[in-house]
Coordinates of C-alpha atoms and ligand atoms in Angstrom, one line a residue:
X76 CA -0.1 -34.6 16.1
X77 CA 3.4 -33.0 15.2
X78 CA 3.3 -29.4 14.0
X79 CA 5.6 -28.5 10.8
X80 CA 6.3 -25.1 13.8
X81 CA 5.4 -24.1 17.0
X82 CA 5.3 -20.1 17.9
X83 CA 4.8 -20.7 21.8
X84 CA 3.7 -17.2 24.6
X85 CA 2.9 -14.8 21.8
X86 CA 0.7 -11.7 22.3
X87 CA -1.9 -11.3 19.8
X88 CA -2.7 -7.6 18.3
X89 CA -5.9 -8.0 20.4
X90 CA -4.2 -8.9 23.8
X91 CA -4.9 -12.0 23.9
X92 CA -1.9 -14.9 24.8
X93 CA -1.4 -17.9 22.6
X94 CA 0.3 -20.2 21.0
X95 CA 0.3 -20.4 17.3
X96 CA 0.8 -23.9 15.4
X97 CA 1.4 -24.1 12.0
X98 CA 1.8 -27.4 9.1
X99 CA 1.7 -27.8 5.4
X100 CA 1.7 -23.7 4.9
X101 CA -1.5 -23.1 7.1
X102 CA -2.2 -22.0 10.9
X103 CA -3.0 -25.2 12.2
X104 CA -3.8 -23.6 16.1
X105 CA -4.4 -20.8 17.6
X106 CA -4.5 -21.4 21.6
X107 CA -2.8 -21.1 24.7
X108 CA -0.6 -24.0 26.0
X109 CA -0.3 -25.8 22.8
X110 CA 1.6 -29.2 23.9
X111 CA 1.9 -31.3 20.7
X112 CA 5.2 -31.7 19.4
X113 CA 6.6 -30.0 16.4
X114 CA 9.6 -29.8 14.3
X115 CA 10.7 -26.7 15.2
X116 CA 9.4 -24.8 18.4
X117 CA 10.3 -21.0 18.9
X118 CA 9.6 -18.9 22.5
X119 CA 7.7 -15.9 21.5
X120 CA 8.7 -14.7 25.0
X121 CA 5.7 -12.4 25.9
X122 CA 6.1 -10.3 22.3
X123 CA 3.6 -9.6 19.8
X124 CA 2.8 -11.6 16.8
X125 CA 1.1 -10.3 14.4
X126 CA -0.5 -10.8 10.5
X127 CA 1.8 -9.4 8.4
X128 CA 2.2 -6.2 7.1
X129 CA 0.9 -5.6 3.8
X130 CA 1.1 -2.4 1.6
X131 CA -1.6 -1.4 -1.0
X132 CA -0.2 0.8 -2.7
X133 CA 3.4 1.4 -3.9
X134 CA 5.5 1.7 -7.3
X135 CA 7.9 -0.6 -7.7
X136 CA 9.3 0.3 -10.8
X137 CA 10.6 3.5 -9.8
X138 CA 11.6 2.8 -6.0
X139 CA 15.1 3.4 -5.0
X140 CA 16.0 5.5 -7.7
X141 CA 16.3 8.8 -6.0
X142 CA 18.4 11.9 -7.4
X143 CA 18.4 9.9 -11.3
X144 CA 18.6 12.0 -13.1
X145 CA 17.9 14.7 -10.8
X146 CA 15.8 15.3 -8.0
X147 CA 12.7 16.9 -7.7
X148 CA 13.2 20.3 -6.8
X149 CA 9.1 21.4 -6.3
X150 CA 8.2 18.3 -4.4
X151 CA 5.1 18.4 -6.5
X152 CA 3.0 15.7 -7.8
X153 CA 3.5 17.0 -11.4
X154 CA 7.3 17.1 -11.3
X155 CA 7.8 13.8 -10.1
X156 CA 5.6 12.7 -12.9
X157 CA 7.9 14.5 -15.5
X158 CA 11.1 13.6 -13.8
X159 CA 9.8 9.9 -13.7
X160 CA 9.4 10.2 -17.7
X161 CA 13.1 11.5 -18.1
X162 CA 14.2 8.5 -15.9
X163 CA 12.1 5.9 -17.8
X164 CA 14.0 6.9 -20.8
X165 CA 17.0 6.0 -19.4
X166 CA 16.6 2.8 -17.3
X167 CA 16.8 -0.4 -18.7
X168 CA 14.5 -3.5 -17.4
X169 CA 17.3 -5.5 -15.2
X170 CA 18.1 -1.9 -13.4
X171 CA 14.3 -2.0 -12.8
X172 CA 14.8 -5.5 -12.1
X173 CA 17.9 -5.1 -9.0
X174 CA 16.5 -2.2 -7.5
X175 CA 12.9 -3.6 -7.1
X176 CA 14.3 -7.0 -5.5
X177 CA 16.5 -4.9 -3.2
X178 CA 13.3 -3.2 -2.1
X179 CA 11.5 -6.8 -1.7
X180 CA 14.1 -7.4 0.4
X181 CA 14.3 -4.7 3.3
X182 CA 10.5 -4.9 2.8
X183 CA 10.6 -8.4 3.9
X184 CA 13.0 -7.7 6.6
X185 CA 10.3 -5.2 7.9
X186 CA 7.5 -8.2 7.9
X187 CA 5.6 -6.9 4.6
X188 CA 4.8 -10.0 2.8
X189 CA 2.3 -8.2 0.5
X190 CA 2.4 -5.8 -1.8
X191 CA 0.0 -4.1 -4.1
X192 CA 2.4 -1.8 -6.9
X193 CA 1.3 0.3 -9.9
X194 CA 3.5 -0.4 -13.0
X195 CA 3.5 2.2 -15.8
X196 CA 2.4 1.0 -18.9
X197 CA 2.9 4.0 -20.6
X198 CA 6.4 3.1 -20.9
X199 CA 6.3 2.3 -24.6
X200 CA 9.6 -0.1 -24.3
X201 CA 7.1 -2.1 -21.7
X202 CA 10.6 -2.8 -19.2
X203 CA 8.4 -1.3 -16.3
X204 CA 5.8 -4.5 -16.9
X205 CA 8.3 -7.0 -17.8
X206 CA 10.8 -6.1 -14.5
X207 CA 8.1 -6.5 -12.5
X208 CA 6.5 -9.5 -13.9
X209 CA 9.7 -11.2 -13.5
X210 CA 10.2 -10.2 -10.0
X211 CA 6.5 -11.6 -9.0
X212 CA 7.6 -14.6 -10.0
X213 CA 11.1 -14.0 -8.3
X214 CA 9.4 -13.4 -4.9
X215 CA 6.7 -15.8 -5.1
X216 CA 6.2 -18.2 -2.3
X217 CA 7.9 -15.6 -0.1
X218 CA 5.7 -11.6 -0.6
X219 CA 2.6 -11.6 -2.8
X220 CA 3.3 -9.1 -5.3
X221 CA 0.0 -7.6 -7.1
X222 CA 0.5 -5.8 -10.4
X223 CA -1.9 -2.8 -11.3
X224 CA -1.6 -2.3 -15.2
X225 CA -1.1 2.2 -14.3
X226 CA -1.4 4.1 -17.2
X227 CA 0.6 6.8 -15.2
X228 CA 0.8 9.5 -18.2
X229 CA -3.3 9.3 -18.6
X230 CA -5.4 6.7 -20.3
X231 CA -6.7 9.1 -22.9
X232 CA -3.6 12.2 -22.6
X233 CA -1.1 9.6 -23.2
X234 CA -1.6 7.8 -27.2
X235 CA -1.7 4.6 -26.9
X236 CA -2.4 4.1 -23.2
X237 CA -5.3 2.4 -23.4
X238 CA -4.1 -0.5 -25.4
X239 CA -1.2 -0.7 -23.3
X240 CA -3.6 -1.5 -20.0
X241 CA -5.1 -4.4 -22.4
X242 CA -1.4 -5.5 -23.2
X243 CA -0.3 -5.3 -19.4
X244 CA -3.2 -7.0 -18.4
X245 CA -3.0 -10.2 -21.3
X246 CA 0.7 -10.4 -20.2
X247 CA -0.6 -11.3 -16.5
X248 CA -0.8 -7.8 -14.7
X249 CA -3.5 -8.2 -11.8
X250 CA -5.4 -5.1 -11.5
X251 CA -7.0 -2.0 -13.9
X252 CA -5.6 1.2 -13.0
X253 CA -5.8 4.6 -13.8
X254 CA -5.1 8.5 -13.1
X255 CA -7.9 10.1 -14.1
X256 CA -7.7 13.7 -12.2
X257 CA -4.3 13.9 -14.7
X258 CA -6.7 13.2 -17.8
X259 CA -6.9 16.8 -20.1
X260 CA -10.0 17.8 -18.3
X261 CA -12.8 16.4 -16.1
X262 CA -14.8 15.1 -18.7
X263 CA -12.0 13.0 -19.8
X264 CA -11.3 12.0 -16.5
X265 CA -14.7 10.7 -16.0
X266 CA -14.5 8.4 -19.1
X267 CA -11.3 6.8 -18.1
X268 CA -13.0 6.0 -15.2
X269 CA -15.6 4.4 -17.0
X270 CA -13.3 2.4 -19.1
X271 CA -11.5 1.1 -16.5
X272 CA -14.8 -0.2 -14.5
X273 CA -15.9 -1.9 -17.6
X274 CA -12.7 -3.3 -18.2
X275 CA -12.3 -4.6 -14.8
X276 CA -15.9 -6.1 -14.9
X277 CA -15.1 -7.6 -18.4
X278 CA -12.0 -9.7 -17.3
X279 CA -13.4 -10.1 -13.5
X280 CA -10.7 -8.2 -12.4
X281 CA -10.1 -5.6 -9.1
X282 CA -9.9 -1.9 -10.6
X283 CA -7.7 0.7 -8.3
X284 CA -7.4 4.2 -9.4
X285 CA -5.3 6.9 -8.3
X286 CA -8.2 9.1 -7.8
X287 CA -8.0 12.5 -7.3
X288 CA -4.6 13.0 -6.1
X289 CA -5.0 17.1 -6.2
X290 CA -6.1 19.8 -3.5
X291 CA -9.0 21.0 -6.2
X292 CA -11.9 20.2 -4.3
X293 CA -13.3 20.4 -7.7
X294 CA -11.5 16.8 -8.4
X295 CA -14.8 14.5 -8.1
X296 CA -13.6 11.6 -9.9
X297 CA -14.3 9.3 -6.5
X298 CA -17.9 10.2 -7.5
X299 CA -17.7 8.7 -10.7
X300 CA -15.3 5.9 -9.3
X301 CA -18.5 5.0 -6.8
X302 CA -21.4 5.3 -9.2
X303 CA -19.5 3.3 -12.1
X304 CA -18.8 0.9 -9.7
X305 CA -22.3 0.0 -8.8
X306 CA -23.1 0.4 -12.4
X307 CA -20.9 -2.2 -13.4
X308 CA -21.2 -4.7 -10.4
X309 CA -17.6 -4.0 -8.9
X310 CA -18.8 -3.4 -5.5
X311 CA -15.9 -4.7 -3.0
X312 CA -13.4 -4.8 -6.2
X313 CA -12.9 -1.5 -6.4
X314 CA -10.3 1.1 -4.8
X315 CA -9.6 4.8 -5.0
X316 CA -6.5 5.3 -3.4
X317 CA -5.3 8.9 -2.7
X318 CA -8.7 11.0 -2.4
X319 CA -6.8 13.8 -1.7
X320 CA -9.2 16.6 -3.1
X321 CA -11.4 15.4 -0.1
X322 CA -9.6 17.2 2.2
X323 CA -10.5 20.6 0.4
X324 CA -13.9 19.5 -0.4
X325 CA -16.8 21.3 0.4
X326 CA -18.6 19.5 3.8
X327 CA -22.2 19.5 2.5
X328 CA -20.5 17.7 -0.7
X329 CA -18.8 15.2 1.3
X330 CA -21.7 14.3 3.4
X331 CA -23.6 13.4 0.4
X332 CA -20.6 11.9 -1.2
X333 CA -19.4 9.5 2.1
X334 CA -22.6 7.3 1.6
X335 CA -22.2 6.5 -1.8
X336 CA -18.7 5.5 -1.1
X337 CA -20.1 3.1 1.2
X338 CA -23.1 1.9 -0.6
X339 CA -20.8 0.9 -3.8
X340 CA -18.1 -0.7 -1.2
X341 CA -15.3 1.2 -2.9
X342 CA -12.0 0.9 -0.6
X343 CA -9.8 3.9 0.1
X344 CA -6.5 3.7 0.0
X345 CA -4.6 6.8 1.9
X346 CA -1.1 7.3 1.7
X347 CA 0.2 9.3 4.2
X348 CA 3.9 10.0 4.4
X349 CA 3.4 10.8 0.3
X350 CA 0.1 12.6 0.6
X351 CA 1.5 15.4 3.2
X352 CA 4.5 15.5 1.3
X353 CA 3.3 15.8 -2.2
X354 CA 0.1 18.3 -1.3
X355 CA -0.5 21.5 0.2
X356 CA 2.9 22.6 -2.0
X357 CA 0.7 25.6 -3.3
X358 CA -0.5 27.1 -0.6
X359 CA 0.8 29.9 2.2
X360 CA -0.3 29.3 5.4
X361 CA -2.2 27.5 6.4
X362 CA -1.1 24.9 4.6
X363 CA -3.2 22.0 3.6
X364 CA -1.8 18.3 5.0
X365 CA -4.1 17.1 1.8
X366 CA -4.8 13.6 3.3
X367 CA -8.5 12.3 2.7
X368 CA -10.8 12.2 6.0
X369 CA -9.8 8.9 6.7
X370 CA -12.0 9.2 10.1
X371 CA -15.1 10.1 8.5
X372 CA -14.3 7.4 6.0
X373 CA -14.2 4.6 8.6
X374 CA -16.9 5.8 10.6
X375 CA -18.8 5.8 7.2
X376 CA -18.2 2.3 6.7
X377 CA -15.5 2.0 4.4
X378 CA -12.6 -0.2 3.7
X379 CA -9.4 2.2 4.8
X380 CA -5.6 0.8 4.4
X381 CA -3.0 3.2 4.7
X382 CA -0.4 2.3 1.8
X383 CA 3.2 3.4 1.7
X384 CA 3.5 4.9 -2.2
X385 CA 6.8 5.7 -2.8
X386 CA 10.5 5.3 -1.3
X387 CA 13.4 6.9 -2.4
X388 CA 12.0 8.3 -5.9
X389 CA 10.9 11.0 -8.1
X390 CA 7.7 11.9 -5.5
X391 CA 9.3 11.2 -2.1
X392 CA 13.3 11.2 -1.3
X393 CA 12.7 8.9 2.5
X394 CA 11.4 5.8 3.1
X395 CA 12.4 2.1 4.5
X396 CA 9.4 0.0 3.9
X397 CA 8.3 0.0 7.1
X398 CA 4.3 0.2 7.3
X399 CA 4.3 0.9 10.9
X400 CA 6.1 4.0 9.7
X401 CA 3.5 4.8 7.6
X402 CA 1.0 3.9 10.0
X403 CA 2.5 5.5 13.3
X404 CA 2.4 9.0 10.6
X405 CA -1.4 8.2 9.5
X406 CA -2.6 8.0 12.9
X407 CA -1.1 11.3 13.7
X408 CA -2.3 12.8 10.8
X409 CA -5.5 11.7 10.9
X410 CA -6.2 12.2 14.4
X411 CA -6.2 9.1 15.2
X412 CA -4.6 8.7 18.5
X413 CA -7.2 7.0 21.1
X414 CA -6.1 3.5 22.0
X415 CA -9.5 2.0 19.5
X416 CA -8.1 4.0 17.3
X417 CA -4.5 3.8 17.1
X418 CA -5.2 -0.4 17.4
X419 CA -7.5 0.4 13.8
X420 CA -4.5 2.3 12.3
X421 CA -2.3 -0.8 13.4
X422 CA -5.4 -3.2 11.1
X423 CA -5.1 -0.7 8.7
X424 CA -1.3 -1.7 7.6
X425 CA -2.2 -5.7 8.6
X426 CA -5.5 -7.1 8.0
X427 CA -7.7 -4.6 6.0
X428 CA -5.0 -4.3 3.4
X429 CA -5.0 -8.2 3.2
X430 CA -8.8 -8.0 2.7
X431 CA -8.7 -5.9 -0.4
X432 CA -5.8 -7.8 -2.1
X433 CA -8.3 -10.8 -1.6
X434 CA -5.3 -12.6 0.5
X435 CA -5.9 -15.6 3.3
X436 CA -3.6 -13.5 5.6
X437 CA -4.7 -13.9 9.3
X438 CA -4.3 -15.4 12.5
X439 CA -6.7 -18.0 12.5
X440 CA -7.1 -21.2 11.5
X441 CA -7.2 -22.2 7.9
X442 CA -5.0 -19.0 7.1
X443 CA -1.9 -19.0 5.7
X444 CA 1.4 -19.6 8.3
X445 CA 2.6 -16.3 7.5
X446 CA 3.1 -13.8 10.8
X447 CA 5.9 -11.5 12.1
X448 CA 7.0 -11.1 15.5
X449 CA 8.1 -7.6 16.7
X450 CA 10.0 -6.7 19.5
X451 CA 6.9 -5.0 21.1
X452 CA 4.7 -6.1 23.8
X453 CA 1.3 -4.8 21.9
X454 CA 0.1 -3.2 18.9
X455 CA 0.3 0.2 20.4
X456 CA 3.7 0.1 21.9
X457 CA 4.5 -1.2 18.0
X458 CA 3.1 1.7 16.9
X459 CA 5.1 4.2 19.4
X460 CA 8.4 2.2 19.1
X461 CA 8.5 0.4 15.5
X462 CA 10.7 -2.0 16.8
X463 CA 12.6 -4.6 15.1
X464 CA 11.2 -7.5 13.7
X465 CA 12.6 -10.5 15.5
X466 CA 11.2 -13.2 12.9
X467 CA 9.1 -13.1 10.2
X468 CA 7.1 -16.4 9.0
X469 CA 6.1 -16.9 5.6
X470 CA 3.9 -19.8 4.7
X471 CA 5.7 -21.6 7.0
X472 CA 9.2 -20.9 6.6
X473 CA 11.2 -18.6 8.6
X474 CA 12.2 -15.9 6.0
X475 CA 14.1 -13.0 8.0
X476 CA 15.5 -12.3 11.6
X477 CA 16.3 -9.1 12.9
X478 CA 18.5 -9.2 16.2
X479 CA 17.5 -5.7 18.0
X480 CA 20.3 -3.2 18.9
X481 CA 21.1 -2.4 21.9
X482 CA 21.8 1.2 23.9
X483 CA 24.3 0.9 26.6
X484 CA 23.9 3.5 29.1
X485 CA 26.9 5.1 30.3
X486 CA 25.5 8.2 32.1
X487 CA 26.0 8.4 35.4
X488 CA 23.1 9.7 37.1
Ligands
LIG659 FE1 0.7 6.1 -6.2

């Protein structure tokens, strides 16, 4: 039998040596010493291959558009939020448009072939959720781009919201979303989560919420997220990414509160480089990192991807899309730095995300042919190093190569 492609002496993010054969867009073989022919054969040389990255959670409408008009001079959550509402004023759909494909681009470059981003439908000219629509379809066959329909001024605050998630969602966004620790008060917050769960279970959709993105430890919306979830037969649909306010939380709360996460099966998204960035701006020292207990999670049960959030806009001025960046600054964050560990923080930018965007990413049989190789000899030594990526394989096709710099060393020693 000839292969459509041939990846020969890979190491697999568990160790293992194979040889990975792919036809017709899937994984074909996953074994050592393949010997059928195929149409194109490439020596992995000893270097790891791995699923590809995916990022759950990012905004793609307002990515790459640092300093317009001005930059954020708090580094809050809050003024990002109002600088992002000067800058939708002034934007029009095809700069939306060129900046997001440039993103798509270095993304790809950097092996992410799936993204999950927000769009803000409280953007009354709607250029947010057409610019991106068109750029799914732009990118399609090459990244997976999921749309949440993000009501980012607040579902009930913001007039008109509401029907605008309704309008997103009948113009093909993927995914309810919602903010409801930025609702007018907690009640409120509580009954956008509501509507967004019944939503979600009215179309048979995925719901993901940024859920209390604060360091009030008073912000309990994750509560509400998990119970409405169960209530409305979302359990494995549903995401709160951020949790921040768990970090300040009270631990008697939290142990009570970590089981019914688990029990309704919502995921939890953390995003790490954004989450130290954005909290903790209030306080004197110490000062609070404001990630959730992404440990306690896991150990707990749940579904943890770390997602990347922002690059180069309103909330965050860095960036590269580069989830082992993202990852290699969870891990330290969260303590996560045994081997077992740092090889879950390395799933936690590859496979888990794929799991809750509900894509056939893997390397097994019957998955897609999409896999990156990096110029790394394991997960780990990815981690440390976040080398370059020498190829990067989507459904089959070769879709980006990176030839690694190198140092020549002069010193005389
Ligand atoms: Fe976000």
């Amino acid at each position: 039998m000839a292969f459509d492609l041939l990846l020969k002496n890979g190491v697999l993010p568990d160790g293992c040596r194979a040889d990975i054969a792919m036809s017709d867009g899937f994984i074909q073989a996953v074994e050592p010493g393949i010997t059928a022919e195929a149409a194109e054969v490439i020596d992995a040389g000893g270097k790891l291959v791995s699923p590809p990255f995916v990022d759950a959670h990012f905004h793609m409408d307002a990515t790459q558009s640092y300093g317009q008009p001005r930059v954020n001079q708090s580094g809050t959550l809050l003024e990002g939020i109002v600088l992002w509402s000067e800058l939708k004023q002034l934007q029009s759909r095809e700069d939306i448009v060129a900046r997001a494909l440039k993103y798509c681009r270095e993304a790809i470059g950097k092996g992410v072939l799936a993204i999950r981003s927000h769009v803000d439908v409280t953007d009354e000219s709607f250029n947010t959720v057409e610019a991106l629509l068109e750029v799914r379809d732009r990118v399609r066959g090459v990244l997976d781009l999921q749309l949440v329909a993000f009501p980012q001024d607040g579902w009930f605050r913001s007039e008109g919201a509401d029907a605008n998630v309704v309008r997103a969602l009948d113009a093909g966004v993927d995914v309810v979303g919602g903010i409801p620790h930025f609702e007018r008060t907690m009640a409120d917050g509580a009954a956008a989560v509501r509507a967004a769960c019944e939503l979600a279970a009215d179309r048979g959709l995925m719901v993901d919420l940024h859920c209390d993105e604060s360091d009030d430890p008073l912000s309990r919306h994750i509560e509400t997220l998990a119970s409405e979830t169960i209530r409305c037969g979302l359990q494995g649909r549903a995401t709160g990414s951020h949790l921040t306010s768990m970090h300040s939380m009270d631990n008697y709360y939290v142990a009570k509160l970590l089981p019914l996460i688990t029990e309704a099966r919502v995921n939890a998204i953390p995003n790490p480089l954004i989450n130290i960035t954005l909290q903790g701006r209030m306080d004197s020292y110490p000062k609070r990192r404001g990630m959730t207990r992404v440990p306690e999670l896991l150990a707990a049960g749940v579904t943890v991807a770390f997602g990347q959030d922002c690059v180069q806009d309103p909330w965050y001025p860095l960036g590269s899309g580069d989830m082992l960046d993202v990852a290699h600054m969870g891990l330290h964050v969260a303590h996560m730095t045994s081997p077992d560990a740092m090889r879950t923080a390395f799933d936690m930018v590859t496979r888990t995300p794929a799991g809750i965007l509900g894509l056939n990413f893997g390397l097994e049989p019957g998955k897609r042919a999409s896999l990156v190789l990096l110029d790394a000899t394991s997960a780990i030594d990815a981690l440390r190093l976040r080398p370059a990526r020498l190829l990067v394989v989507s459904n089959g096709c070769v879709v980006a190569r990176t030839t690694p710099s190198t140092t020549e060393m002069t010193a005389d020693f």
